[in-house]
Amino acid sequence: MALWILSFCIMTIETWGSIYFFDTFLKKKDMGRLGKCSYVFLYLATVVVAFLGGRFFSMGIKVLATVMLFMAFCAVFYEADWKQRIFFSGLNYSLLFLTDLFMLQMENMFVSDKDVLTFSSPALKNDMALCDFYSTENMERTEQLRGAFR
């Protein structure tokens, strides 16, 4: 149950970010009352694409469906030609994907049981692999290497 609530919260934040992104780069159409409901339309469409994409489509088709959704949203609510809609829809999805990937990496980094962060140079990793952590003669070198990571 908590995972569903988290998923809907994430979709809410992504929808708000997408509208903010499109408002920044594209000119809005004068739609009257319909223009005020753009958030609700995009949120519901995002939920439908996420639900149907998870059930019936592979990841590649789900990505295309999401980009097509953004393109249709831009066609209805913004004054943009087809090239701009393709570009900004793809760019928006790429930024959302990279943000999700970054957040996943940060979560893995904070939840990890390892003492040493995985973002380091290969030379230090090789040096640490050669160092025996459990012997007393290498303890000083081990502490030096750990200090380099902090």
mmCIF file of C-alpha atoms in Angstrom:
data_model
loop_
_atom_site.group_PDB
_atom_site.id
_atom_site.type_symbol
_atom_site.label_atom_id
_atom_site.label_comp_id
_atom_site.label_asym_id
_atom_site.label_seq_id
_atom_site.Cartn_x
_atom_site.Cartn_y
_atom_site.Cartn_z
ATOM 1 C CA MET A 1 0.000 0.000 0.000
ATOM 2 C CA ALA A 2 2.802 2.421 0.864
ATOM 3 C CA LEU A 3 4.471 1.746 -2.497
ATOM 4 C CA TRP A 4 1.298 2.824 -4.342
ATOM 5 C CA ILE A 5 1.141 6.050 -2.359
ATOM 6 C CA LEU A 6 4.811 6.713 -3.080
ATOM 7 C CA SER A 7 4.246 6.045 -6.790
ATOM 8 C CA PHE A 8 1.361 8.514 -6.970
ATOM 9 C CA CYS A 9 3.413 11.132 -5.109
ATOM 10 C CA ILE A 10 6.309 10.663 -7.533
ATOM 11 C CA MET A 11 3.952 11.017 -10.512
ATOM 12 C CA THR A 12 2.555 14.192 -8.955
ATOM 13 C CA ILE A 13 6.013 15.706 -8.623
ATOM 14 C CA GLU A 14 6.991 14.628 -12.151
ATOM 15 C CA THR A 15 3.785 16.134 -13.558
ATOM 16 C CA TRP A 16 4.394 19.423 -11.790
ATOM 17 C CA GLY A 17 8.007 19.437 -12.996
ATOM 18 C CA SER A 18 6.940 18.683 -16.573
ATOM 19 C CA ILE A 19 4.445 21.547 -16.639
ATOM 20 C CA TYR A 20 7.017 23.894 -15.126
ATOM 21 C CA PHE A 21 9.552 22.729 -17.746
ATOM 22 C CA PHE A 22 7.141 23.299 -20.639
ATOM 23 C CA ASP A 23 6.009 26.675 -19.227
ATOM 24 C CA THR A 24 9.641 27.775 -19.112
ATOM 25 C CA PHE A 25 10.446 27.063 -22.760
ATOM 26 C CA LEU A 26 7.145 27.157 -24.654
ATOM 27 C CA LYS A 27 4.461 29.822 -25.020
ATOM 28 C CA LYS A 28 1.076 28.840 -23.595
ATOM 29 C CA LYS A 29 -2.058 29.024 -25.703
ATOM 30 C CA ASP A 30 -4.943 31.139 -24.474
ATOM 31 C CA MET A 31 -7.356 28.331 -23.586
ATOM 32 C CA GLY A 32 -9.571 29.975 -20.975
ATOM 33 C CA ARG A 33 -10.902 27.514 -18.397
ATOM 34 C CA LEU A 34 -9.351 24.519 -20.139
ATOM 35 C CA GLY A 35 -5.877 26.002 -19.655
ATOM 36 C CA LYS A 36 -6.337 25.996 -15.878
ATOM 37 C CA CYS A 37 -6.949 22.241 -15.916
ATOM 38 C CA SER A 38 -3.711 21.345 -17.687
ATOM 39 C CA TYR A 39 -2.180 19.849 -14.552
ATOM 40 C CA VAL A 40 -5.151 17.532 -13.990
ATOM 41 C CA PHE A 41 -5.134 16.367 -17.627
ATOM 42 C CA LEU A 42 -1.401 15.639 -17.635
ATOM 43 C CA TYR A 43 -1.542 13.912 -14.247
ATOM 44 C CA LEU A 44 -4.397 11.616 -15.259
ATOM 45 C CA ALA A 45 -2.744 10.834 -18.591
ATOM 46 C CA THR A 46 0.551 10.074 -16.814
ATOM 47 C CA VAL A 47 -1.185 7.703 -14.397
ATOM 48 C CA VAL A 48 -2.937 5.924 -17.284
ATOM 49 C CA VAL A 49 0.293 5.565 -19.310
ATOM 50 C CA ALA A 50 2.199 4.331 -16.254
ATOM 51 C CA PHE A 51 -0.510 1.812 -15.369
ATOM 52 C CA LEU A 52 -1.035 0.526 -18.911
ATOM 53 C CA GLY A 53 2.684 0.622 -19.665
ATOM 54 C CA GLY A 54 3.474 -1.491 -16.642
ATOM 55 C CA ARG A 55 0.841 -4.051 -17.575
ATOM 56 C CA PHE A 56 0.974 -4.373 -21.353
ATOM 57 C CA PHE A 57 4.089 -2.758 -22.825
ATOM 58 C CA SER A 58 7.821 -3.265 -22.740
ATOM 59 C CA MET A 59 10.023 -0.453 -21.428
ATOM 60 C CA GLY A 60 10.898 0.860 -24.899
ATOM 61 C CA ILE A 61 7.266 1.181 -25.907
ATOM 62 C CA LYS A 62 6.457 2.744 -22.538
ATOM 63 C CA VAL A 63 9.105 5.422 -23.161
ATOM 64 C CA LEU A 64 7.659 6.146 -26.604
ATOM 65 C CA ALA A 65 4.139 6.309 -25.160
ATOM 66 C CA THR A 66 5.278 8.798 -22.527
ATOM 67 C CA VAL A 67 7.052 11.004 -25.076
ATOM 68 C CA MET A 68 3.960 10.855 -27.337
ATOM 69 C CA LEU A 69 1.828 11.875 -24.351
ATOM 70 C CA PHE A 70 4.076 14.876 -23.735
ATOM 71 C CA MET A 71 3.917 15.764 -27.430
ATOM 72 C CA ALA A 72 0.113 15.628 -27.423
ATOM 73 C CA PHE A 73 0.038 17.722 -24.256
ATOM 74 C CA CYS A 74 2.274 20.328 -25.888
ATOM 75 C CA ALA A 75 0.087 20.319 -29.015
ATOM 76 C CA VAL A 76 -3.025 21.078 -26.977
ATOM 77 C CA PHE A 77 -1.723 23.557 -24.405
ATOM 78 C CA TYR A 78 1.278 25.270 -26.046
ATOM 79 C CA GLU A 79 2.051 27.144 -29.254
ATOM 80 C CA ALA A 80 4.825 25.010 -30.714
ATOM 81 C CA ASP A 81 5.524 23.344 -34.037
ATOM 82 C CA TRP A 82 6.106 19.597 -34.296
ATOM 83 C CA LYS A 83 9.899 19.856 -34.097
ATOM 84 C CA GLN A 84 9.732 21.773 -30.830
ATOM 85 C CA ARG A 85 7.215 19.323 -29.404
ATOM 86 C CA ILE A 86 9.452 16.352 -30.235
ATOM 87 C CA PHE A 87 12.583 18.035 -28.894
ATOM 88 C CA PHE A 88 11.149 19.325 -25.621
ATOM 89 C CA SER A 89 9.149 16.156 -24.946
ATOM 90 C CA GLY A 90 12.249 13.996 -25.413
ATOM 91 C CA LEU A 91 14.356 16.382 -23.356
ATOM 92 C CA ASN A 92 11.786 16.444 -20.566
ATOM 93 C CA TYR A 93 11.628 12.652 -20.434
ATOM 94 C CA SER A 94 15.430 12.428 -20.463
ATOM 95 C CA LEU A 95 15.688 14.823 -17.533
ATOM 96 C CA LEU A 96 13.032 12.901 -15.603
ATOM 97 C CA PHE A 97 14.877 9.645 -16.291
ATOM 98 C CA LEU A 98 18.228 11.062 -15.185
ATOM 99 C CA THR A 99 16.671 12.505 -12.031
ATOM 100 C CA ASP A 100 15.164 9.120 -11.172
ATOM 101 C CA LEU A 101 18.495 7.439 -11.840
ATOM 102 C CA PHE A 102 20.329 9.959 -9.650
ATOM 103 C CA MET A 103 17.846 9.507 -6.810
ATOM 104 C CA LEU A 104 18.176 5.728 -7.071
ATOM 105 C CA GLN A 105 21.973 6.014 -6.905
ATOM 106 C CA MET A 106 21.760 8.315 -3.885
ATOM 107 C CA GLU A 107 19.408 5.872 -2.173
ATOM 108 C CA ASN A 108 21.794 2.994 -2.853
ATOM 109 C CA MET A 109 24.673 5.039 -1.525
ATOM 110 C CA PHE A 110 22.926 5.905 1.741
ATOM 111 C CA VAL A 111 21.494 2.422 2.300
ATOM 112 C CA SER A 112 24.741 0.630 1.449
ATOM 113 C CA ASP A 113 26.455 -1.401 4.185
ATOM 114 C CA LYS A 114 29.907 -0.603 2.827
ATOM 115 C CA ASP A 115 32.140 1.894 4.622
ATOM 116 C CA VAL A 116 33.667 3.166 1.395
ATOM 117 C CA LEU A 117 31.758 5.067 -1.283
ATOM 118 C CA THR A 118 31.827 3.530 -4.737
ATOM 119 C CA PHE A 119 32.599 6.825 -6.490
ATOM 120 C CA SER A 120 36.390 6.767 -6.489
ATOM 121 C CA SER A 121 39.313 6.499 -8.847
ATOM 122 C CA PRO A 122 40.300 3.042 -10.134
ATOM 123 C CA ALA A 123 43.833 3.464 -8.771
ATOM 124 C CA LEU A 124 42.580 3.848 -5.201
ATOM 125 C CA LYS A 125 40.215 0.892 -5.625
ATOM 126 C CA ASN A 126 43.087 -1.311 -6.802
ATOM 127 C CA ASP A 127 45.289 -0.100 -3.962
ATOM 128 C CA MET A 128 42.559 -0.896 -1.444
ATOM 129 C CA ALA A 129 41.970 -4.329 -2.973
ATOM 130 C CA LEU A 130 45.652 -5.180 -2.432
ATOM 131 C CA CYS A 131 45.625 -3.925 1.139
ATOM 132 C CA ASP A 132 44.748 -6.492 3.793
ATOM 133 C CA PHE A 133 42.253 -4.851 6.185
ATOM 134 C CA TYR A 134 42.571 -7.470 8.894
ATOM 135 C CA SER A 135 46.342 -7.488 9.428
ATOM 136 C CA THR A 136 47.917 -5.170 11.979
ATOM 137 C CA GLU A 137 50.886 -4.135 9.798
ATOM 138 C CA ASN A 138 48.594 -2.721 7.106
ATOM 139 C CA MET A 139 46.174 -0.982 9.493
ATOM 140 C CA GLU A 140 47.934 2.392 9.169
ATOM 141 C CA ARG A 141 47.809 2.254 5.344
ATOM 142 C CA THR A 142 44.153 1.258 5.545
ATOM 143 C CA GLU A 143 43.325 4.288 7.678
ATOM 144 C CA GLN A 144 45.157 6.541 5.195
ATOM 145 C CA LEU A 145 43.113 5.145 2.343
ATOM 146 C CA ARG A 146 39.862 5.498 4.251
ATOM 147 C CA GLY A 147 40.748 9.109 5.021
ATOM 148 C CA ALA A 148 41.127 9.763 1.292
ATOM 149 C CA PHE A 149 37.495 8.759 0.781
ATOM 150 C CA ARG A 150 36.047 10.969 3.510
#
